[in-house]
Tab-separated table of N, CA and C in Angstrom:
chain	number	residue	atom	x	y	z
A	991	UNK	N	0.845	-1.187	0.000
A	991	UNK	CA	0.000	0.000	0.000
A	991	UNK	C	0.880	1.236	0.000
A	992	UNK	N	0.613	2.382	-0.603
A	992	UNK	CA	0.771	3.521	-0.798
A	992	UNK	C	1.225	4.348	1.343
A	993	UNK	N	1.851	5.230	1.300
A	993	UNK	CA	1.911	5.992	2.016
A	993	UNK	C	0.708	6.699	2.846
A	994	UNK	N	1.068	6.266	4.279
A	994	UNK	CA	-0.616	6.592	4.696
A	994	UNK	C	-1.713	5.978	4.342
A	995	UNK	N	-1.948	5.024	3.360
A	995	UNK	CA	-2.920	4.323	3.006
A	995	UNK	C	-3.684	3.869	4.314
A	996	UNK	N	-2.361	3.098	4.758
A	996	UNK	CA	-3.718	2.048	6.368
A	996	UNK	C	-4.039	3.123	7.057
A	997	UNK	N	-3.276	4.215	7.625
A	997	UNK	CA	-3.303	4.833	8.429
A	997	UNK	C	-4.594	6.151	8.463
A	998	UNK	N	-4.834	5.858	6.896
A	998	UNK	CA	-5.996	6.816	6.880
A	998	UNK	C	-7.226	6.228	6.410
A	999	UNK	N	-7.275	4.938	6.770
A	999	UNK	CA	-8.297	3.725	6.539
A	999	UNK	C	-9.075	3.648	7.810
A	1000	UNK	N	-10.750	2.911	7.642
A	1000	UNK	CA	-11.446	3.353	9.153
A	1000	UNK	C	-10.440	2.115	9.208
A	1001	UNK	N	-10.786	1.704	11.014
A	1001	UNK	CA	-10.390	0.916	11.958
A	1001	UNK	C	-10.987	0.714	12.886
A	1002	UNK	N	-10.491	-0.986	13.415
A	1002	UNK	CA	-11.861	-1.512	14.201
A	1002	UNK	C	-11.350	-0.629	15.829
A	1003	UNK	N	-13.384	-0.367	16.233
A	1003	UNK	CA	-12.916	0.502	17.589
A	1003	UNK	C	-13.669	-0.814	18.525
A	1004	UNK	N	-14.411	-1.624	18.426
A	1004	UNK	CA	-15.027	-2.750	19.243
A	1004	UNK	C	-15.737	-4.010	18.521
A	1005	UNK	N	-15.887	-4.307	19.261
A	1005	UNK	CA	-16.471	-5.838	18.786
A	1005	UNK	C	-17.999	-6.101	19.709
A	1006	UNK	N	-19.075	-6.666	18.994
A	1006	UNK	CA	-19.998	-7.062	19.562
A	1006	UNK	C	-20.115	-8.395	20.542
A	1007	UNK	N	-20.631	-7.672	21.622
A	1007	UNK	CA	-20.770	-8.973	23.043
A	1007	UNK	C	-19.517	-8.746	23.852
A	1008	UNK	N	-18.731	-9.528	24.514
A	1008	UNK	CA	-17.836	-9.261	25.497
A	1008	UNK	C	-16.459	-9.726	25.082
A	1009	UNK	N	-16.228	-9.730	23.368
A	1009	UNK	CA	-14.730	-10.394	23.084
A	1009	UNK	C	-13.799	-9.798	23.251
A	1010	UNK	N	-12.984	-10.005	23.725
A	1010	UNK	CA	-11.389	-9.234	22.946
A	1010	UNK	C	-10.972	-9.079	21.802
A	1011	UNK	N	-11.178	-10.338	21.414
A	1011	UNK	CA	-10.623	-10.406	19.885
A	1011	UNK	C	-11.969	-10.640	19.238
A	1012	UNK	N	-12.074	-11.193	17.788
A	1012	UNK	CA	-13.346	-11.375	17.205
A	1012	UNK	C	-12.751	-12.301	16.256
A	1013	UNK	N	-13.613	-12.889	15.545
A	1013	UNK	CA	-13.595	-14.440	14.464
A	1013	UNK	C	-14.271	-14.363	13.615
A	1014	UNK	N	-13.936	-15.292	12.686
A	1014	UNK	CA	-15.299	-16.072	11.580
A	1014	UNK	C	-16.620	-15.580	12.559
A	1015	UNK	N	-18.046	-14.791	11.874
A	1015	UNK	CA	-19.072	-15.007	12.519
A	1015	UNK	C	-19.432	-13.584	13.729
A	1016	UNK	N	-18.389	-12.909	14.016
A	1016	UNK	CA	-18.774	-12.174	14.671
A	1016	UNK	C	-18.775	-10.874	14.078
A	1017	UNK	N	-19.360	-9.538	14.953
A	1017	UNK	CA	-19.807	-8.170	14.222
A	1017	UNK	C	-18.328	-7.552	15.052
A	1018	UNK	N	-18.446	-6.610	14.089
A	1018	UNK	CA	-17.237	-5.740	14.522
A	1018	UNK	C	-17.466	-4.752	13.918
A	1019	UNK	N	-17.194	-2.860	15.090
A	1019	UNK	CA	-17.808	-1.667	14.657
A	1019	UNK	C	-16.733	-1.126	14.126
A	1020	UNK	N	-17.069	-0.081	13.301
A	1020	UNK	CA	-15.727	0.144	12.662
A	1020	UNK	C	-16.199	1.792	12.050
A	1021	UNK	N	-14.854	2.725	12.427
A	1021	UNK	CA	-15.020	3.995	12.605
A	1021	UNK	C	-15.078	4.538	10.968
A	1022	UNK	N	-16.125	5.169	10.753
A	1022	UNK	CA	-16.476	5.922	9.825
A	1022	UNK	C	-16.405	5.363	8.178
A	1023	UNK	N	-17.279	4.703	8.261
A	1023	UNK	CA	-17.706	3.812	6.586
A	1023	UNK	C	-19.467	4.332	6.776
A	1024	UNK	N	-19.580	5.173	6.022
A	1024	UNK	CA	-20.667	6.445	6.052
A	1024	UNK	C	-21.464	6.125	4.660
A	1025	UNK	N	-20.213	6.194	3.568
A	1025	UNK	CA	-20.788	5.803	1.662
A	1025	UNK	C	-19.761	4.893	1.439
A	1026	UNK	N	-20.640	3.968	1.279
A	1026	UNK	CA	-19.510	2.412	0.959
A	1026	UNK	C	-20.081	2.470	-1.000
A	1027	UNK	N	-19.608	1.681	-1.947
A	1027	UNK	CA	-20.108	1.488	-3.020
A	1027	UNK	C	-19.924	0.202	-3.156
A	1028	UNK	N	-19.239	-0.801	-1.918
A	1028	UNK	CA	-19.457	-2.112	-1.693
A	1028	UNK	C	-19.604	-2.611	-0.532
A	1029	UNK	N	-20.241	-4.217	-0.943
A	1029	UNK	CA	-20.637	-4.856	0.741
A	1029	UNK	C	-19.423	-5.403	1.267
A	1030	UNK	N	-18.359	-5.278	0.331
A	1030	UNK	CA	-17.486	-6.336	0.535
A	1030	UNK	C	-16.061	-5.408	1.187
A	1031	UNK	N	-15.351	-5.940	2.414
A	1031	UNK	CA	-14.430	-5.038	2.831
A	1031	UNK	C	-13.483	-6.380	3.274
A	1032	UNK	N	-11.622	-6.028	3.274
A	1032	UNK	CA	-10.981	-6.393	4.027
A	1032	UNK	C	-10.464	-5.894	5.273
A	1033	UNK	N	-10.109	-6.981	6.019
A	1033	UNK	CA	-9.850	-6.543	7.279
A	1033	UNK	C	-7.722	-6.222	7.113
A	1034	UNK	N	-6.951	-5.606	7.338
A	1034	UNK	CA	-5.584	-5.775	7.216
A	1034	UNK	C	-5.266	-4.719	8.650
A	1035	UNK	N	-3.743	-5.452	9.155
A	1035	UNK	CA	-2.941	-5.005	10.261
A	1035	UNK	C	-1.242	-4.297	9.554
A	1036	UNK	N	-1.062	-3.312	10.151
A	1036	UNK	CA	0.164	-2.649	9.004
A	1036	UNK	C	1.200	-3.581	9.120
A	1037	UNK	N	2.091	-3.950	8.330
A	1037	UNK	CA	2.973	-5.007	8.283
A	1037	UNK	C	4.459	-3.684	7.898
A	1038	UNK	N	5.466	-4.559	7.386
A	1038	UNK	CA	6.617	-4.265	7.058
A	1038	UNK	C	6.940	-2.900	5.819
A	1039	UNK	N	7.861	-2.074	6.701
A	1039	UNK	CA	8.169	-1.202	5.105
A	1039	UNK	C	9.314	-1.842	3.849
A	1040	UNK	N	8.859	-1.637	2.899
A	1040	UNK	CA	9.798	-2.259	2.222
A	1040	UNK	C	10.629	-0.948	1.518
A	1041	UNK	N	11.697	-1.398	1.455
A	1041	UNK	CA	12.821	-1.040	0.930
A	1041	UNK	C	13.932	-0.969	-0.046
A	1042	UNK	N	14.642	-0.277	-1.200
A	1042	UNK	CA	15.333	-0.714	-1.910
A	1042	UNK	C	16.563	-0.733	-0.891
A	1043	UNK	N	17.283	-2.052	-1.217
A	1043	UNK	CA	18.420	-2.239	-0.289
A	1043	UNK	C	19.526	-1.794	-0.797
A	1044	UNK	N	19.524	-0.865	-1.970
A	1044	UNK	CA	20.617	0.140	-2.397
A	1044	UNK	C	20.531	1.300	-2.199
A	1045	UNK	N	19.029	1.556	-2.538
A	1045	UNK	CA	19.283	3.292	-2.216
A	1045	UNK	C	18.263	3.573	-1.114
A	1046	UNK	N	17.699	2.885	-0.223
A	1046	UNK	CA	17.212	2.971	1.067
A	1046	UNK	C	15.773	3.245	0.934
A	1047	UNK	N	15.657	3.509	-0.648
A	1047	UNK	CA	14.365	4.565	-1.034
A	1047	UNK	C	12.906	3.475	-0.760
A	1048	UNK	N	11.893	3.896	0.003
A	1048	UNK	CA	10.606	3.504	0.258
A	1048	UNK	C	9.909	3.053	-0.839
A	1049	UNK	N	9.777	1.828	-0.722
A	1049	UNK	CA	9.362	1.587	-2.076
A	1049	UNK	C	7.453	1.108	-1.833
A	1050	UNK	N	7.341	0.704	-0.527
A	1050	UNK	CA	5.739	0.585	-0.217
A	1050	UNK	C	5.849	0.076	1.217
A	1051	UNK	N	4.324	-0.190	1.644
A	1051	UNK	CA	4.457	-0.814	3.018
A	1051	UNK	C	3.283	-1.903	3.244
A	1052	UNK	N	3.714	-2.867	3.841
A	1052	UNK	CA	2.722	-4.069	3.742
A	1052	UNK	C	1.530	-4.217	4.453
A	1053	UNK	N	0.499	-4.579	3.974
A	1053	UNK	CA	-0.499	-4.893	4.779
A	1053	UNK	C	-0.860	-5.960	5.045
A	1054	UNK	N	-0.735	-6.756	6.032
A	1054	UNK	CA	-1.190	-8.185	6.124
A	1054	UNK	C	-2.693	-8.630	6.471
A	1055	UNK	N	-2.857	-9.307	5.736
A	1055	UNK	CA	-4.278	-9.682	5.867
A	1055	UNK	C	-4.760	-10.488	6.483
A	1056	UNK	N	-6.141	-9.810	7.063
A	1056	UNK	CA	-6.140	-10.443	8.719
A	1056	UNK	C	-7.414	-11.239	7.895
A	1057	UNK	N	-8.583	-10.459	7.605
A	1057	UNK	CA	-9.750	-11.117	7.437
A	1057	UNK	C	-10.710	-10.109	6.407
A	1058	UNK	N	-11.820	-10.948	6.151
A	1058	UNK	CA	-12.848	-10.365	5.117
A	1058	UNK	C	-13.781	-10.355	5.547
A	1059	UNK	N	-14.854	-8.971	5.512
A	1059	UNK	CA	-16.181	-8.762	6.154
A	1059	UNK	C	-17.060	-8.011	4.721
A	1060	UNK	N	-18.387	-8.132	5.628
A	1060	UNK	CA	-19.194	-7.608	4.855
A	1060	UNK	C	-20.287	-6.604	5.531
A	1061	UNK	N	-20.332	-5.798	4.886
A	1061	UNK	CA	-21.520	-4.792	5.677
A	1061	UNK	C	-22.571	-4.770	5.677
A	1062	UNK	N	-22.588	-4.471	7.225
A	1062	UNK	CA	-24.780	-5.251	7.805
A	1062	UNK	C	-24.818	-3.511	7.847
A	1063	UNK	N	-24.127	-2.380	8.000
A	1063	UNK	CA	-24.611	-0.873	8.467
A	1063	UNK	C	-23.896	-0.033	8.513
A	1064	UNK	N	-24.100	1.099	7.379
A	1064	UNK	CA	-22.658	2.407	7.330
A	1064	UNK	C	-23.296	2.789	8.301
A	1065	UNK	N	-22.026	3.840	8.866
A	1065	UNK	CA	-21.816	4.850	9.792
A	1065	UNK	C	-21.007	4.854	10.836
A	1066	UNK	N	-21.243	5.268	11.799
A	1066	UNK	CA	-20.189	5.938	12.586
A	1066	UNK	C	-20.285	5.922	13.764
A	1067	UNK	N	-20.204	4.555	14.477
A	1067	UNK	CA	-19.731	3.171	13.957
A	1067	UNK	C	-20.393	2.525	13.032
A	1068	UNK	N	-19.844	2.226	11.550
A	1068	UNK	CA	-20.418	1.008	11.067
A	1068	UNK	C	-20.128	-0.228	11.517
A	1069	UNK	N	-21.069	-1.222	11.036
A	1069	UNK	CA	-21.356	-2.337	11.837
A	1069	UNK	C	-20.750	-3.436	10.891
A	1070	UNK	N	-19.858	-4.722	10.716
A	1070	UNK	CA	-19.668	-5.195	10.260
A	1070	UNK	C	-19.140	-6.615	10.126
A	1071	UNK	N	-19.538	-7.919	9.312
A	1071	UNK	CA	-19.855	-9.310	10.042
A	1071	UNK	C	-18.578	-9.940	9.239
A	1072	UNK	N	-17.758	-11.058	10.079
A	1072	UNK	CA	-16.735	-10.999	9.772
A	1072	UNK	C	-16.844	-12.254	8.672
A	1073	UNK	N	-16.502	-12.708	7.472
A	1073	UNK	CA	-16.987	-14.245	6.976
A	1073	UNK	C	-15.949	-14.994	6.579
A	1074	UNK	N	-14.653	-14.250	7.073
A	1074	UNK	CA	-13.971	-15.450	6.322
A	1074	UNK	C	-12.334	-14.751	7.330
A	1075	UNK	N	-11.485	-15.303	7.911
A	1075	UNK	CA	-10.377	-14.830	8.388
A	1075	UNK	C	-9.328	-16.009	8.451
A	1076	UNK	N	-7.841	-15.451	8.620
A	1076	UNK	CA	-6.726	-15.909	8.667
A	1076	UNK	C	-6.114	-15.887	10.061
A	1077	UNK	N	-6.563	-14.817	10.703
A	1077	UNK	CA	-6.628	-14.920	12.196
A	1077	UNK	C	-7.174	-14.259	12.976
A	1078	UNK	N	-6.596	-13.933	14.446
A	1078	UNK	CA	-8.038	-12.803	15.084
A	1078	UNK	C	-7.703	-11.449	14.512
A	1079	UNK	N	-9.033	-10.679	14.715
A	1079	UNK	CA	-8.771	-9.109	14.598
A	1079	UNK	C	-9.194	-8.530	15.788
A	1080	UNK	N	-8.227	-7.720	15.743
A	1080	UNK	CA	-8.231	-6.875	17.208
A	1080	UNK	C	-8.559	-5.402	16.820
A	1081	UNK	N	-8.605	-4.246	18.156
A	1081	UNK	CA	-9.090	-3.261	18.001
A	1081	UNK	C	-7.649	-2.431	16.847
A	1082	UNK	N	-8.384	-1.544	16.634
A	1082	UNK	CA	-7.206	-0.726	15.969
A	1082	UNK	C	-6.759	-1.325	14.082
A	1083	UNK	N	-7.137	-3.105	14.081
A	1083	UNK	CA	-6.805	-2.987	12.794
A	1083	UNK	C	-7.886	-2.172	11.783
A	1084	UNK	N	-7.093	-1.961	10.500
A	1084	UNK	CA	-7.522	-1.549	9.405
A	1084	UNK	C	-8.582	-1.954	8.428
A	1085	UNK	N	-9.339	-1.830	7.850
A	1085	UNK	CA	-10.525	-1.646	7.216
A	1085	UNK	C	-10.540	-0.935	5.474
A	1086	UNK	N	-10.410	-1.956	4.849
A	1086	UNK	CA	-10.166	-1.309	3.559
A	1086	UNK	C	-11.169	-2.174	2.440
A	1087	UNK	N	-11.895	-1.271	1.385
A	1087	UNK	CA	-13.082	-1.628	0.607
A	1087	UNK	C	-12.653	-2.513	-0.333
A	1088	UNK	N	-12.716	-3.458	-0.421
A	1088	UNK	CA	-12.978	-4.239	-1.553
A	1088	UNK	C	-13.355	-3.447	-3.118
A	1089	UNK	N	-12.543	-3.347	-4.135
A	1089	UNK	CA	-12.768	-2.653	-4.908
A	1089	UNK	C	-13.207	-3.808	-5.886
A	1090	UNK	N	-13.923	-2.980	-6.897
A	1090	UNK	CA	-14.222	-4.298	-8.254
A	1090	UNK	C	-12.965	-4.016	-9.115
A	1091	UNK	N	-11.999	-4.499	-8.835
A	1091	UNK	CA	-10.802	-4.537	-9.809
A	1091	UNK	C	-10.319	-6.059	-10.691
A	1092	UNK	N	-10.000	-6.140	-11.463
A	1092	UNK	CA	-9.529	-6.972	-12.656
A	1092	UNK	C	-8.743	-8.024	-11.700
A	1093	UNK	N	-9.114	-9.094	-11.476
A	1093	UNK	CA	-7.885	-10.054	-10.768
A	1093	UNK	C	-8.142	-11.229	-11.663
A	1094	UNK	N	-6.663	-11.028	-12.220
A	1094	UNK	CA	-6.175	-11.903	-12.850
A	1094	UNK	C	-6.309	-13.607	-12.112
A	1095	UNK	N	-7.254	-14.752	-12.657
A	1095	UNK	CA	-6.879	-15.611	-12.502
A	1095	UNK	C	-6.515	-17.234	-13.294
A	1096	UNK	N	-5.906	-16.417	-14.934
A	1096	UNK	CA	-5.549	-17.554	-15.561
A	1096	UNK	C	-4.007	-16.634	-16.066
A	1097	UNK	N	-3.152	-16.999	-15.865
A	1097	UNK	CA	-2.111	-16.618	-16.630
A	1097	UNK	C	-0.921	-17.634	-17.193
A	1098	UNK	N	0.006	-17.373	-17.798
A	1098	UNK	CA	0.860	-18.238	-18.516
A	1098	UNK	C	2.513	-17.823	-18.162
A	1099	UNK	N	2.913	-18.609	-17.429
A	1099	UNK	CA	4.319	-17.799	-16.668
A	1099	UNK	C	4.958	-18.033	-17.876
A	1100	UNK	N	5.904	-17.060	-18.676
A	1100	UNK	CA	6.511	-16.597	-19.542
A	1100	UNK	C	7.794	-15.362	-19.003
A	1101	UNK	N	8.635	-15.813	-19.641
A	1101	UNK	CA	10.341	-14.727	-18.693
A	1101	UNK	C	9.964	-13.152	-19.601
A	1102	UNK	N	10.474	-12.300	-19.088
A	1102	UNK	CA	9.914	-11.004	-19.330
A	1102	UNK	C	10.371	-10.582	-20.500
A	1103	UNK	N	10.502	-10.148	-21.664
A	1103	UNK	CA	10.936	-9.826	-22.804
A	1103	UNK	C	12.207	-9.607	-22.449
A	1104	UNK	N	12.969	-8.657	-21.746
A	1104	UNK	CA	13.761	-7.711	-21.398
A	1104	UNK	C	14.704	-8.276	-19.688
A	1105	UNK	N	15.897	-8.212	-19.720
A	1105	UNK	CA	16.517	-9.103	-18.398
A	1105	UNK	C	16.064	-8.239	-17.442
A	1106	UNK	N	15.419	-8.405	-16.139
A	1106	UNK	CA	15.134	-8.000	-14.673
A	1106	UNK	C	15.914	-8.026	-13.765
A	1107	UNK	N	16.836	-7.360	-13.473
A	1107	UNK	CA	17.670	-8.015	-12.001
A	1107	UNK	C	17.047	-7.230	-10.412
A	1108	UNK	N	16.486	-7.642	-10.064
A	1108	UNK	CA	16.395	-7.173	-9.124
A	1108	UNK	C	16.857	-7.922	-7.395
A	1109	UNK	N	16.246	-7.805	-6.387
A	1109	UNK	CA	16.574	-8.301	-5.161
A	1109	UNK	C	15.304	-8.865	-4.103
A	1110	UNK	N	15.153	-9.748	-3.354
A	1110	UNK	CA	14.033	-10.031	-2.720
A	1110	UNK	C	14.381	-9.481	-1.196
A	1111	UNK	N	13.067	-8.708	-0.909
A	1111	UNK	CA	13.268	-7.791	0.185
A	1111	UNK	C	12.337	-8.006	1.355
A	1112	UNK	N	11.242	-9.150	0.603
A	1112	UNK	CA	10.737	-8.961	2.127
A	1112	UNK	C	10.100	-10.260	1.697
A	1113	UNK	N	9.574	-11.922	2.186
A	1113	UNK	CA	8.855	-13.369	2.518
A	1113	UNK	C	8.262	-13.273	3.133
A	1114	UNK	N	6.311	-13.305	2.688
A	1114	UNK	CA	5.446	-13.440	3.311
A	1114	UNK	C	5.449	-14.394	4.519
A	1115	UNK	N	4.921	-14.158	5.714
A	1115	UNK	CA	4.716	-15.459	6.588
A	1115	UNK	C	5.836	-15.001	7.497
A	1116	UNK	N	7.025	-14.122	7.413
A	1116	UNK	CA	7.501	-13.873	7.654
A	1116	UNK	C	8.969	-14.755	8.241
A	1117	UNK	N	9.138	-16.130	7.447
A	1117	UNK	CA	10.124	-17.088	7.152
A	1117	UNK	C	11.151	-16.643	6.703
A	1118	UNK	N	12.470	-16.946	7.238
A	1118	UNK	CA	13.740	-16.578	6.505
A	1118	UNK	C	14.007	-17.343	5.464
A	1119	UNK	N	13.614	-18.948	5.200
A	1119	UNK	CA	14.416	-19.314	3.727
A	1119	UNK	C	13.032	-19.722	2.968
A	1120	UNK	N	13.239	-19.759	1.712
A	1120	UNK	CA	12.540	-20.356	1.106
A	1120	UNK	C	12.093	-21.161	-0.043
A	1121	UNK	N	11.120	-21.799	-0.293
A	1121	UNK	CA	11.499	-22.638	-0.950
A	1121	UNK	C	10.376	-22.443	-1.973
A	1122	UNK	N	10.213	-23.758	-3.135
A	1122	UNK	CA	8.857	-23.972	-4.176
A	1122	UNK	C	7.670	-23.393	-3.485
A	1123	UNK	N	6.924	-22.701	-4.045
A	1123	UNK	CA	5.462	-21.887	-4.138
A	1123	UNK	C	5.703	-20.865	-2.649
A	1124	UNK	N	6.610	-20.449	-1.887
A	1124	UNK	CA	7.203	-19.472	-1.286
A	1124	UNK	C	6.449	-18.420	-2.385
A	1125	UNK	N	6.002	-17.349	-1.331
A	1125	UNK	CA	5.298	-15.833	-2.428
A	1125	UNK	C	6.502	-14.746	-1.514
A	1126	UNK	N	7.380	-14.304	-2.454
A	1126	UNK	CA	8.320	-13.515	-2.079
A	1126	UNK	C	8.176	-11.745	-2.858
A	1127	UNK	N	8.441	-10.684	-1.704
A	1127	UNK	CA	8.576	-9.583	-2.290
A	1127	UNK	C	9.806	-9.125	-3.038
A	1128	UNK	N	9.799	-8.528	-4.467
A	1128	UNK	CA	10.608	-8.408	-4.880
A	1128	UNK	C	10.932	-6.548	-5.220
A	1129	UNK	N	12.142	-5.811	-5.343
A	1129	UNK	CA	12.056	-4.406	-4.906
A	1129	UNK	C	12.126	-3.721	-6.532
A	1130	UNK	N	11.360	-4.508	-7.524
A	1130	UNK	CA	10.790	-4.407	-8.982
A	1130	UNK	C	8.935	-4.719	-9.059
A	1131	UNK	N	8.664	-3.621	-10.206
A	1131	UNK	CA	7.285	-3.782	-10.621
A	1131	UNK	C	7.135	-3.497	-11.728
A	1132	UNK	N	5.641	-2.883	-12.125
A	1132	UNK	CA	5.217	-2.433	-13.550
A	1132	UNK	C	6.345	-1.343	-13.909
A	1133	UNK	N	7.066	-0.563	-13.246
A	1133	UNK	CA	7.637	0.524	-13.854
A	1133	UNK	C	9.013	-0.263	-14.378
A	1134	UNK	N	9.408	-1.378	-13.888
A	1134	UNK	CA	10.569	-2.062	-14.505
A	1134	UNK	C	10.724	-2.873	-15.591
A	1135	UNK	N	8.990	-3.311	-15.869
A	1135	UNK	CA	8.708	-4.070	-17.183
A	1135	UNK	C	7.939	-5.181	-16.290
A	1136	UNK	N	7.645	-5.614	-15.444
A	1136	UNK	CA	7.064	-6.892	-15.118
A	1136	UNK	C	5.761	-6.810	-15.220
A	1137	UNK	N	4.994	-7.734	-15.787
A	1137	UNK	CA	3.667	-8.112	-15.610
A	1137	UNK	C	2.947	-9.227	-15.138
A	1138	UNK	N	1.885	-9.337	-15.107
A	1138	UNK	CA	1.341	-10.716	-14.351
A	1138	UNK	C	1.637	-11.962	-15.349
A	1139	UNK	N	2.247	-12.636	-14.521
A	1139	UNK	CA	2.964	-13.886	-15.458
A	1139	UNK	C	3.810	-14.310	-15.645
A	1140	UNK	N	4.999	-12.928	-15.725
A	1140	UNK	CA	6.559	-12.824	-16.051
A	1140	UNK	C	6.725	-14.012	-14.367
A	1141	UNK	N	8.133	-14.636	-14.802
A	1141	UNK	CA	8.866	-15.490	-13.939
A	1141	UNK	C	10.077	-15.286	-14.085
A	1142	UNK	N	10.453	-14.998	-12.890
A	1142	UNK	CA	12.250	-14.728	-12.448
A	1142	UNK	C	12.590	-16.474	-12.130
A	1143	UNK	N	14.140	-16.019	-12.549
A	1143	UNK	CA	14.814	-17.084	-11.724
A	1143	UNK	C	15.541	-16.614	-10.619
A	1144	UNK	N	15.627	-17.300	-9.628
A	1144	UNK	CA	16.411	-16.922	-8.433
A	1144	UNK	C	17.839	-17.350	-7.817
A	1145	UNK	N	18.598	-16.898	-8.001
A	1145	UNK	CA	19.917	-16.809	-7.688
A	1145	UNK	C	20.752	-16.298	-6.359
A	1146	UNK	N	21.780	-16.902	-6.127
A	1146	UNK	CA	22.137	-16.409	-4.522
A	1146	UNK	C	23.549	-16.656	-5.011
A	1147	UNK	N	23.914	-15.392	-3.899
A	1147	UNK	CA	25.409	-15.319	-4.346
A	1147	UNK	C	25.904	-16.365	-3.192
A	1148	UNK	N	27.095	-16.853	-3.904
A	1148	UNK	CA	27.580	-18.220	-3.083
A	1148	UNK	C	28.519	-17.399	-1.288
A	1149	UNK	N	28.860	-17.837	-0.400
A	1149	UNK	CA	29.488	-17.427	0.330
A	1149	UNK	C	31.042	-17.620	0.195
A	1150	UNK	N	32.317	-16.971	0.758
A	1150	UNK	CA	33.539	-17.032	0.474
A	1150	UNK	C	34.172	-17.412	1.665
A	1151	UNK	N	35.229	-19.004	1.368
A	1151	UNK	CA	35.417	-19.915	2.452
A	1151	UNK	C	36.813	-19.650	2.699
A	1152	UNK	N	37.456	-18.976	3.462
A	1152	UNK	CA	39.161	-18.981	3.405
A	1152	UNK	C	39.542	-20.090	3.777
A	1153	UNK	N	40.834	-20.099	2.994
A	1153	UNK	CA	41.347	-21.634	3.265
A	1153	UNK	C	42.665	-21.138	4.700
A	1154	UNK	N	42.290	-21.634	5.679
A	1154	UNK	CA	43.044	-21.608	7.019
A	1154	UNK	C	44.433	-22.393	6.729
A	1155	UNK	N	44.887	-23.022	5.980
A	1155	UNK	CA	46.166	-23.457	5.590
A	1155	UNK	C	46.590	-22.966	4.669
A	1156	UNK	N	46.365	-22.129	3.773
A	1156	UNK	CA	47.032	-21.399	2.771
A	1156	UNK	C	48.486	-21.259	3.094
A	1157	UNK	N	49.393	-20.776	2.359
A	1157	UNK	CA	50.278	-20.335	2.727
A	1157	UNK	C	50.597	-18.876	2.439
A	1158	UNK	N	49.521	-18.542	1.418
A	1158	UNK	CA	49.754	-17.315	0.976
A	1158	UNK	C	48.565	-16.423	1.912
A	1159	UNK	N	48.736	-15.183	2.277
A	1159	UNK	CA	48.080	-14.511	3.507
A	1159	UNK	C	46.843	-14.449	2.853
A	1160	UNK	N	45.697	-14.154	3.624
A	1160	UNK	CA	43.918	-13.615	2.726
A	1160	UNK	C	43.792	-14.944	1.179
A	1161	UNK	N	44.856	-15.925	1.528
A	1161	UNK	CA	44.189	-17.057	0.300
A	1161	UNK	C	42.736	-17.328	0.399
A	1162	UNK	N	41.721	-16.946	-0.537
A	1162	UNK	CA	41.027	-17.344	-0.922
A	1162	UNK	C	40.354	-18.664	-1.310
């Protein structure tokens, strides 16, 4: 997400009945959804900034996704039923509309016309290694040439082993 995005998104202020947290099935009020143009909303908690690891420059910031609701009532508090989650939601997370946007779900992985080098900066789930069907952030997008489909290969630079018997000093 964009800068300020979550932060200027409503957010949950309570939950209906006596929970702390809330689940699959329960209502949750949520500050200022007044003109919705859908029933359909996600629930997300702010996650990680990402970064180019060369020039430090902000490249976005993550939202992790907690859960998906739907709206029983705009306003202020709107009222809203939770139908589908990944884990609990607590007070304070974020609240963002479900837009009717284009989601791609047939594509043909094909390498990008043009070579990509870029770097992986941030592994969902928040795992250090990874492996086959791993969904990794990479610090490249549409402005670099990639589109839905393109497939990188992934490469790691090897580590450098000194040889402790050398005879020659810093042998390699």
């Amino acid at each position: 997400v964009g800068k300020n995005e979550l932060d200027k998104a409503p957010y949950v202020i309570d939950f209906a009945g006596e929970h702390l947290i809330a689940g699959i099935g329960d209502k949750i009020y949520v500050r200022s959804i007044d003109a919705a143009t859908s029933q359909s909303f996600t629930v997300y908690r702010a996650g990680d900034t990402y970064t180019d690891p060369e020039t430090r420059e902000v490249l976005g910031y993550e939202a992790d996704y907690i859960a998906d609701a739907s709206l029983l009532q705009p306003g202020d508090p709107a009222t809203l039923s939770i139908t589908k989650a990944s884990g609990e939601i607590r007070i304070g997370d974020r609240i963002m509309e479900n837009l009717n946007e284009e989601i791609i779900l047939n594509y043909f992985p094909t390498p990008p016309e043009e070579s990509i080098k870029g770097n992986i900066i941030g592994v969902l789930d928040g795992v250090t290694q990874i492996g086959r069907y791993s969904v990794v952030v990479i610090d490249r997008g549409t402005s670099d040439g990639l589109k839905p489909g393109h497939e990188l290969d992934i490469l790691r630079h090897g580590r450098v082993s000194p040889d402790p018997y050398s005879r020659v000093k810093n042998d390699l």
